[in-house]
Short mmCIF file of C-alpha atoms and ligand atoms in Angstrom, two decimals:
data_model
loop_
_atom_site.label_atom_id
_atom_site.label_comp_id
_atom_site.label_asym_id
_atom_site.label_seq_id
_atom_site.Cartn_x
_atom_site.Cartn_y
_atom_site.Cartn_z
CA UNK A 6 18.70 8.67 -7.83
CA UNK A 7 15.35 10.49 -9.65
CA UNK A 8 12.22 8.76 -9.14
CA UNK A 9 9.38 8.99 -10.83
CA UNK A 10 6.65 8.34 -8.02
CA UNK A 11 2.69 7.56 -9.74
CA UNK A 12 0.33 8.18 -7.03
CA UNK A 13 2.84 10.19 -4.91
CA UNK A 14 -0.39 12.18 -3.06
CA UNK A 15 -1.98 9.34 -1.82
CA UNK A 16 -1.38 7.74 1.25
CA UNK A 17 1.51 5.22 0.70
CA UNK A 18 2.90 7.56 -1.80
CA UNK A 19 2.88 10.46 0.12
CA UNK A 20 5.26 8.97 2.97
CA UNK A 21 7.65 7.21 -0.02
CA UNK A 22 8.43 10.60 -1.26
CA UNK A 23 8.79 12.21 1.97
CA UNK A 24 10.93 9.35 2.82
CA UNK A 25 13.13 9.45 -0.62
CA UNK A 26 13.38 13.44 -0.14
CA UNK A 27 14.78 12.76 3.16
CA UNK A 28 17.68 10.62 2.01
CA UNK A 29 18.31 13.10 -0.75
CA UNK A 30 16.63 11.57 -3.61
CA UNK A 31 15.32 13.45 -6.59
CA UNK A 32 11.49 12.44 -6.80
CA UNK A 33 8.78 13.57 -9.34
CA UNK A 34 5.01 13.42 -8.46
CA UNK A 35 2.75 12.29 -10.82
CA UNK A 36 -0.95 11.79 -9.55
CA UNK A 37 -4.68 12.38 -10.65
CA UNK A 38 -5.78 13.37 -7.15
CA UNK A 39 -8.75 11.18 -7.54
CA UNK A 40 -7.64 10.34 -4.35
CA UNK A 41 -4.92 11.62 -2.83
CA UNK A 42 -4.00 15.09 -1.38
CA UNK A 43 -2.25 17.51 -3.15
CA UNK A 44 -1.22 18.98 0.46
CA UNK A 45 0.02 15.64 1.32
CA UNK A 46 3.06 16.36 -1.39
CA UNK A 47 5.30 19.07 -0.10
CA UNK A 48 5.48 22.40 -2.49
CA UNK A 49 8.91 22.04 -3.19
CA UNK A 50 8.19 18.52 -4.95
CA UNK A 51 7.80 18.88 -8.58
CA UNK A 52 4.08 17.82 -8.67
CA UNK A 53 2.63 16.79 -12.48
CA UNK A 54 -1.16 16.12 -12.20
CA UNK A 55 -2.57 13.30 -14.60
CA UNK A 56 -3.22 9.83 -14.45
CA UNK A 57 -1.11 7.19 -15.40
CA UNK A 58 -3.32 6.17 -18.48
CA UNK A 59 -2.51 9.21 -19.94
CA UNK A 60 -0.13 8.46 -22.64
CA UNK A 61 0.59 11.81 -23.82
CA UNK A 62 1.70 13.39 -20.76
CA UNK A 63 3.70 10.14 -19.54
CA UNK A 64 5.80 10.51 -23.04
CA UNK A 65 6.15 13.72 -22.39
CA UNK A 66 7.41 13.72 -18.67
CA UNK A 67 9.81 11.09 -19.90
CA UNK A 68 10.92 13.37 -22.59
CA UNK A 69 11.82 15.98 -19.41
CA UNK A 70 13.11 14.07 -16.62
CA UNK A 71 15.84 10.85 -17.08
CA UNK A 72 14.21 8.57 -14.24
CA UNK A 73 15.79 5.92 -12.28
CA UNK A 74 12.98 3.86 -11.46
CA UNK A 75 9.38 4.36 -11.09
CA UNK A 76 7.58 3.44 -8.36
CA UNK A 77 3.32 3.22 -9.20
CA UNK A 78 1.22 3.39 -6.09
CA UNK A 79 -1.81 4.77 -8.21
CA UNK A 80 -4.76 1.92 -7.88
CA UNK A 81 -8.06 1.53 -7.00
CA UNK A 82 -8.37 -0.81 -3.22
CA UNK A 83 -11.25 -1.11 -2.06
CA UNK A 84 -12.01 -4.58 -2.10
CA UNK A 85 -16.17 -3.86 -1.37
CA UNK A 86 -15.89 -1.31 -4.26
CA UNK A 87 -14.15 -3.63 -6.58
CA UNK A 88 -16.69 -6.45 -6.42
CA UNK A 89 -19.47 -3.70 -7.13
CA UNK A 90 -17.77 -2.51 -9.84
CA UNK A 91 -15.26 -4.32 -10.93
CA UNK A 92 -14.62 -2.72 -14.67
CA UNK A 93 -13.35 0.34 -12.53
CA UNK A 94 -10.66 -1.85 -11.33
CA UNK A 95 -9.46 -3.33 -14.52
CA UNK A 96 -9.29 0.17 -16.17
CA UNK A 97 -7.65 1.75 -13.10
CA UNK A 98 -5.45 -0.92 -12.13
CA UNK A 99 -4.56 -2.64 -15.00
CA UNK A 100 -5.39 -0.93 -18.26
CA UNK A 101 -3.77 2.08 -16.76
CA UNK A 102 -0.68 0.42 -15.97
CA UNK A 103 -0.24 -0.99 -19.32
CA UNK A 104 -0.11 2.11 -20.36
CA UNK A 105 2.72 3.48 -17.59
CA UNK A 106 4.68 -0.27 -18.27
CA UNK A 107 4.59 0.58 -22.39
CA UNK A 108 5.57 4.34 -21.66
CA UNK A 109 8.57 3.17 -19.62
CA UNK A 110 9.45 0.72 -22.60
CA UNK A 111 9.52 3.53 -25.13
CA UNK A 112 11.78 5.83 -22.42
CA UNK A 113 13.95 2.62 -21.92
CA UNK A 114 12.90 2.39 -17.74
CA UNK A 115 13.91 -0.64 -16.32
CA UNK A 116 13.15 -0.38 -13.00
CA UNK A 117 9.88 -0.68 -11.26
CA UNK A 118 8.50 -1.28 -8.15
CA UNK A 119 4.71 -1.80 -7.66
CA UNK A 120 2.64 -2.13 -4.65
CA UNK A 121 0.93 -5.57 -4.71
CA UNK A 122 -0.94 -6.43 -1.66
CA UNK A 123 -2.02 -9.41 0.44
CA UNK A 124 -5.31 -9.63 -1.78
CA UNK A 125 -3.71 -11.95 -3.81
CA UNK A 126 -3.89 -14.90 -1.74
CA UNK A 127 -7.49 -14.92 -1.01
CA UNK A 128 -8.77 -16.92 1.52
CA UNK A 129 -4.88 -17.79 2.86
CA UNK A 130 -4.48 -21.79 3.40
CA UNK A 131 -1.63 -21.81 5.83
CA UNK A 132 -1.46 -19.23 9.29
CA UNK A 133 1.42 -17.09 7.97
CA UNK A 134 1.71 -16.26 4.32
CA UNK A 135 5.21 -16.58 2.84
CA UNK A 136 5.83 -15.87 -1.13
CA UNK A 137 5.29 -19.91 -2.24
CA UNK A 138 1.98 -19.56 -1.12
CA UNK A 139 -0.44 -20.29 -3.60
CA UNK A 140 -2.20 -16.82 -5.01
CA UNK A 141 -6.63 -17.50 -5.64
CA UNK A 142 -7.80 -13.58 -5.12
CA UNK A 143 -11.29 -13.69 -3.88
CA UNK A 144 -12.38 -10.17 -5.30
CA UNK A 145 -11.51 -8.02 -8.78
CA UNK A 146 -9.12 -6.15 -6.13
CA UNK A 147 -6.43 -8.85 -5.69
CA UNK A 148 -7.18 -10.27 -9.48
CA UNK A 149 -6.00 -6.55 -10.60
CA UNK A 150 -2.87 -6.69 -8.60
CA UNK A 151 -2.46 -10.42 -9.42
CA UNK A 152 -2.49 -9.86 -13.44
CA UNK A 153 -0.10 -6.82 -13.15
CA UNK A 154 1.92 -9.31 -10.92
CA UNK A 155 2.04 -11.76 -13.91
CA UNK A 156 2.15 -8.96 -16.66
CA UNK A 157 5.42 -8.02 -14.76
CA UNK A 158 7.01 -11.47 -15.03
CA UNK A 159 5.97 -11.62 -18.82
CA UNK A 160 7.74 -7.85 -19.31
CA UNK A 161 11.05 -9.27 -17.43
CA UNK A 162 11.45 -12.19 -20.05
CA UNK A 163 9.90 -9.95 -23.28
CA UNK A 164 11.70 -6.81 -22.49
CA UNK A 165 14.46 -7.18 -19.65
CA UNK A 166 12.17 -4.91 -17.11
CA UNK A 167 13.16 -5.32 -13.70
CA UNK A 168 10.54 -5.19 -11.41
CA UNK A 169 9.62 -5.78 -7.20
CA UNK A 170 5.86 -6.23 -6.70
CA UNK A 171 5.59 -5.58 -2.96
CA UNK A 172 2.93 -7.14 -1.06
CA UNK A 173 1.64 -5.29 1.53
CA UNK A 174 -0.46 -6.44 4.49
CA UNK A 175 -2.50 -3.81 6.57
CA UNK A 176 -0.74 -0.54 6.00
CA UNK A 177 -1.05 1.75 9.00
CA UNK A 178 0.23 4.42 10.58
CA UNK A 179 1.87 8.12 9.69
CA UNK A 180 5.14 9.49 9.55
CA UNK A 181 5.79 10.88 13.26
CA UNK A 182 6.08 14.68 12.05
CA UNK A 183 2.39 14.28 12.24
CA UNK A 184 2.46 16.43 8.64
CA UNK A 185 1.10 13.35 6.81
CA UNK A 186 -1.14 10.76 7.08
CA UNK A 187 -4.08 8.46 6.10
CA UNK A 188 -7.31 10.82 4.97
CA UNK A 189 -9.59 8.57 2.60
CA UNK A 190 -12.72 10.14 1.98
CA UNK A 191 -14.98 7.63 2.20
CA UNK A 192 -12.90 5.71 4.75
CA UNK A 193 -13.25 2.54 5.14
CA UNK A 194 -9.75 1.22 7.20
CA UNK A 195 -10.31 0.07 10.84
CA UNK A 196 -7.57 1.93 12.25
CA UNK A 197 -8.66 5.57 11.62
CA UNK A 198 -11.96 4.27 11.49
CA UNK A 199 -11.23 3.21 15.42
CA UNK A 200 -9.39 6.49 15.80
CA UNK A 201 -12.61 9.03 14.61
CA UNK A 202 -14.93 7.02 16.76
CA UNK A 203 -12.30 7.67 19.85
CA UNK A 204 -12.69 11.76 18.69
CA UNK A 205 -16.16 11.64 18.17
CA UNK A 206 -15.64 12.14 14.33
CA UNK A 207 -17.41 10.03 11.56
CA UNK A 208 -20.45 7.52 11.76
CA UNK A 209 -19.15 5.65 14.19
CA UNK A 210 -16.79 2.36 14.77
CA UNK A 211 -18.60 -1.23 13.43
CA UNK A 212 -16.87 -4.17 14.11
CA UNK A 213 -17.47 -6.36 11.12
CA UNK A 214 -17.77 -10.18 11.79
CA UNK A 215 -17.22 -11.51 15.36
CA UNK A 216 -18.21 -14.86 14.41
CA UNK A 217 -15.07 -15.70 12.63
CA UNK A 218 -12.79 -18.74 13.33
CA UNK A 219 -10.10 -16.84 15.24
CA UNK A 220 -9.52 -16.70 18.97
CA UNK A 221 -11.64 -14.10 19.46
CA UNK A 222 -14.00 -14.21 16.82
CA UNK A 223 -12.80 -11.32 14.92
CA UNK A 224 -10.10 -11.04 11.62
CA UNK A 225 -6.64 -10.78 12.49
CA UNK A 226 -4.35 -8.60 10.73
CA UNK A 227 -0.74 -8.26 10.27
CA UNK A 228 -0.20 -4.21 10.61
CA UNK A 229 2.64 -2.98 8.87
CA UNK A 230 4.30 0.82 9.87
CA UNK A 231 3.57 2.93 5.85
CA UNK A 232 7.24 4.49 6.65
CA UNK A 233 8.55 0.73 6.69
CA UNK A 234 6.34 0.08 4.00
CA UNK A 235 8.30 3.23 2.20
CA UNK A 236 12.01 1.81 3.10
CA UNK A 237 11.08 -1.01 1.40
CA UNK A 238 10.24 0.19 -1.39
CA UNK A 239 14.04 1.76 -1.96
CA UNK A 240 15.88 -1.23 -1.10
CA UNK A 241 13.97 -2.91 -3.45
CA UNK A 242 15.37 -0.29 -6.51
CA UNK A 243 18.69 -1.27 -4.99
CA UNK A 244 17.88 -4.80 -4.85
CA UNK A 245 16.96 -4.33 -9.15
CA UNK A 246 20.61 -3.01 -9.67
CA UNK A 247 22.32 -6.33 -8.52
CA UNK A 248 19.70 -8.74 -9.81
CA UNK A 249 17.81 -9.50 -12.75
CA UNK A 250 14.17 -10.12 -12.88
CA UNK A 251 10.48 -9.89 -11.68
CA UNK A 252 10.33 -10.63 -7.85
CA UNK A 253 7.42 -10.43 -5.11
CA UNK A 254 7.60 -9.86 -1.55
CA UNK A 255 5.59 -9.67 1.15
CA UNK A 256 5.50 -7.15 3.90
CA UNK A 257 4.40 -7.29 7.32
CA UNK A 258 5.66 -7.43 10.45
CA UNK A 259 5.09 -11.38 10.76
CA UNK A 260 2.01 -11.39 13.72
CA UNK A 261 -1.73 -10.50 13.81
CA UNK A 262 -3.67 -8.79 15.67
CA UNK A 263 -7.55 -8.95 16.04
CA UNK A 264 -10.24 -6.60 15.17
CA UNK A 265 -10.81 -6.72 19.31
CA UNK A 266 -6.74 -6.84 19.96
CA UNK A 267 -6.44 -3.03 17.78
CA UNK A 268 -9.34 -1.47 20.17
CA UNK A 269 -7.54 -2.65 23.27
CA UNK A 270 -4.47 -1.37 22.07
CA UNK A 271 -5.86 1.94 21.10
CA UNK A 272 -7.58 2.17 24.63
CA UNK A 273 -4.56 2.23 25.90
CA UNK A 274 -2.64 4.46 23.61
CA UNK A 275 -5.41 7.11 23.50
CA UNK A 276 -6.18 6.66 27.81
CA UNK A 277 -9.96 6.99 26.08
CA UNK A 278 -12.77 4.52 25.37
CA UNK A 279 -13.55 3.13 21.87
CA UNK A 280 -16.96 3.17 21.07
CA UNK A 281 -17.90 0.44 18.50
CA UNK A 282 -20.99 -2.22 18.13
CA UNK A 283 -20.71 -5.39 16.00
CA UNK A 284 -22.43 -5.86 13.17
CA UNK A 285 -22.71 -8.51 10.44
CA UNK A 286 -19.27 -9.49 8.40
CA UNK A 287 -18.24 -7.65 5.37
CA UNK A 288 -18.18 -9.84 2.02
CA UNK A 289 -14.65 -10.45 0.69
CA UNK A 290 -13.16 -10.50 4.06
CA UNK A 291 -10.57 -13.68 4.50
CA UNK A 292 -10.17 -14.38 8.92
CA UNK A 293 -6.48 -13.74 8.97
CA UNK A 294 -3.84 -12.60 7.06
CA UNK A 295 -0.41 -12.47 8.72
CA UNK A 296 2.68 -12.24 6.69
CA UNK A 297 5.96 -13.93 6.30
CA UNK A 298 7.87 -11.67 5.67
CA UNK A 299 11.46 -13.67 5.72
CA UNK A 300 12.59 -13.11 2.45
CA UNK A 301 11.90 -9.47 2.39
CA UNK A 302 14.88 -9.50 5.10
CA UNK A 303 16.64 -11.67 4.01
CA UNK A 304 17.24 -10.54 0.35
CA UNK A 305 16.08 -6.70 0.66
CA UNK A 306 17.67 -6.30 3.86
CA UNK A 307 14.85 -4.98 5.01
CA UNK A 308 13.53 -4.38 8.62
CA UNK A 309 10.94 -2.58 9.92
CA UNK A 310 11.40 -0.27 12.53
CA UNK A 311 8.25 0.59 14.19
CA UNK A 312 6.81 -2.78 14.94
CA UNK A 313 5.22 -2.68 17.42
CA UNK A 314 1.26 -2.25 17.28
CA UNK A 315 0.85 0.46 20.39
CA UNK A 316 3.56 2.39 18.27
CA UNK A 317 1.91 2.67 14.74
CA UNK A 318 -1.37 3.02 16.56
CA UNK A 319 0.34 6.21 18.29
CA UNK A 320 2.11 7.88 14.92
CA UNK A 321 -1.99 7.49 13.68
CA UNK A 322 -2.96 8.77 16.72
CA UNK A 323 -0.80 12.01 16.42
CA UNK A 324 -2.24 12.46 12.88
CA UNK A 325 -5.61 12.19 14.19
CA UNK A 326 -5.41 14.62 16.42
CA UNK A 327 -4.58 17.15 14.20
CA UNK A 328 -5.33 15.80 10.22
CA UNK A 329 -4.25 18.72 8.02
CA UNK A 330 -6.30 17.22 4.98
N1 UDP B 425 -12.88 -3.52 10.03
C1 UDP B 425 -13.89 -3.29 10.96
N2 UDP B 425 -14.49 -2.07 10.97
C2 UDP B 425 -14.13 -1.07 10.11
C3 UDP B 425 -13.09 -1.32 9.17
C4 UDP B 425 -12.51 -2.57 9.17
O1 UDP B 425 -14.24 -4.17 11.75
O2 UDP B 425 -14.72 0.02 10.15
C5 UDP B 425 -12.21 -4.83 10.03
C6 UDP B 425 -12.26 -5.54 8.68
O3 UDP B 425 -13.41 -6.36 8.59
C7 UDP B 425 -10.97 -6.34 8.69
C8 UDP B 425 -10.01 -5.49 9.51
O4 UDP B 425 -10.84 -4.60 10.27
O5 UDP B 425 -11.15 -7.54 9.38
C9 UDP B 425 -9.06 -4.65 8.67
O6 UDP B 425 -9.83 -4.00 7.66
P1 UDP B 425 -9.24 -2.81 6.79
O7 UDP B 425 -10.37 -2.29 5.93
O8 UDP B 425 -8.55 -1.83 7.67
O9 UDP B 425 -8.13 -3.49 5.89
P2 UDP B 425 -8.19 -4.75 4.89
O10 UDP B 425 -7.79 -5.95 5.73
O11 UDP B 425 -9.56 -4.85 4.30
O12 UDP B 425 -7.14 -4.40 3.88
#
């Protein structure tokens, strides 16, 4: 199949198309490198640079290229960011994609998937999060990814677009060729946060919030492998050629780990000390957010393959070691 992959340089994108090229898929890159890496997109990857609310170029790369499916990874996710400035995150996340979603219309595309995220749910009311669990975002974050969630359903029953929202938990980890990985510039994720403070790297690891209502006192997280993240995202085009309509699923590897449980575990995977201090909490932080990720397997067939915490700490470990952007 050709895929047209918005946002294919950034982190979650960059590890799709490496996965799709890898089981022989034709892929097309299309990404304003606001934040991505144009390294992280290999040079024999047809690589178009613009951003998604670009009209012009979007009709005319579907003029080009007969796609498939599109895949849009392109947002704004900082959740801090988005309460600051929130008008960033409606333009980005759901002006822009509007504009990708009415593009697609005029090329007749009627496949999509789109990465959703845990956001959605807000503060979650139950201890795993399955997909009848009511969605209250707490930040302009999850709203974005919430109205693009509902935009979707309205494009299924307007115009027959077939669409998988896929909501991911904590993304983590790189693709164990060590070529790719997560490099956000500012970066705000605990895991390579954790991982710069082990190498000496970067200000330095805070543990935000250990006053929380969780067995240790710290947020737990459900940690999800970004290559499992990736081979969801193809069985979900498969999925959209046997059924009709505009699904969600969420993705994570069904248990949570505390802020305190990922140092442990990256104690032991580097063999070195993690240097952190705990400060205060950091707004628009829910306790826990662990997945249930049942119907994901059960209808996508999906299941993840590394796991295991120690082993997506390790693949970002590797990276770490040696980041090439
Ligand atoms: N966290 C932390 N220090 C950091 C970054 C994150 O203590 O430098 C905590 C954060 O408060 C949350 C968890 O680690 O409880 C995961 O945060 P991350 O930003 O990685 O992902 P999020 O859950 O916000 O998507």
């Amino acid at each position: 199949m050709k895929f047209l992959i918005c946002g294919g340089a950034g982190y979650v994108g960059s590890h799709m198309v490496r996965y799709l090229v890898e089981n022989q898929h034709e892929v097309v890159v299309y990404d304003d490198l606001s934040t991505g890496h144009r390294e992280a997109v290999g040079d024999d990857v047809p690589f178009v640079h613009g951003d998604v609310g670009d009209a012009v170029t979007l009709w005319r790369l579907f003029a080009t290229h007969k796609f498939d499916a599109v895949m849009h990874f392109c947002a704004r996710s900082l959740v801090g960011e988005s309460v600051v400035d929130p008008y960033q995150y409606y333009r980005n996340n759901v002006a822009n994609t509007l504009m990708l979603l009415a593009a697609m219309r005029e090329a007749g595309i009627q496949r999509l998937v789109f990465s959703s995220t845990a956001a959605v749910f807000g503060n979650p009311r139950s201890d795993t999060i399955d997909e009848s669990h009511p969605t209250d975002p707490i930040n302009p974050y999850g709203q974005s990814k919430l109205m693009i969630e509902r935009v979707l359903a309205d494009a299924y029953r307007a115009y027959g677009l077939r669409s998988v929202a896929l909501r991911y938990f904590n993304a983590a980890g790189a693709d164990p060729s060590g070529s790719i990985g997560e490099s956000h510039h500012p970066e705000t994720h605990l895991i390579p946060n954790l991982l710069r403070a082990v190498l000496g790297n970067g200000p330095g690891l805070k543990v935000f919030g250990d006053d929380y209502e969780t067995r240790d006192g710290t947020c737990v997280r459900d940690y999800v492998h970004v290559n499992d993240l990736a081979s969801a995202h193809l069985l979900a085009v498969e999925f959209l050629e046997e059924n009709e309509g505009a699904f969600t699923f969420n993705l994570g590897n069904g248990e949570g780990f505390s802020v305190r449980e990922v140092i442990a575990a990256a104690q032991r995977v580097t063999g070195r000390p993690v240097p952190h201090v705990i400060a205060g909490r950091r707004p628009g932080d829910p306790p826990t957010l662990v997945a249930s990720s049942l119907q994901a397997r059960q209808r996508l067939g999906w299941q993840p393959r590394i796991g295991v915490l120690d082993d997506i700490l390790g693949s970002a470990w590797r990276w770490h070691l040696q980041p090439r952007y």
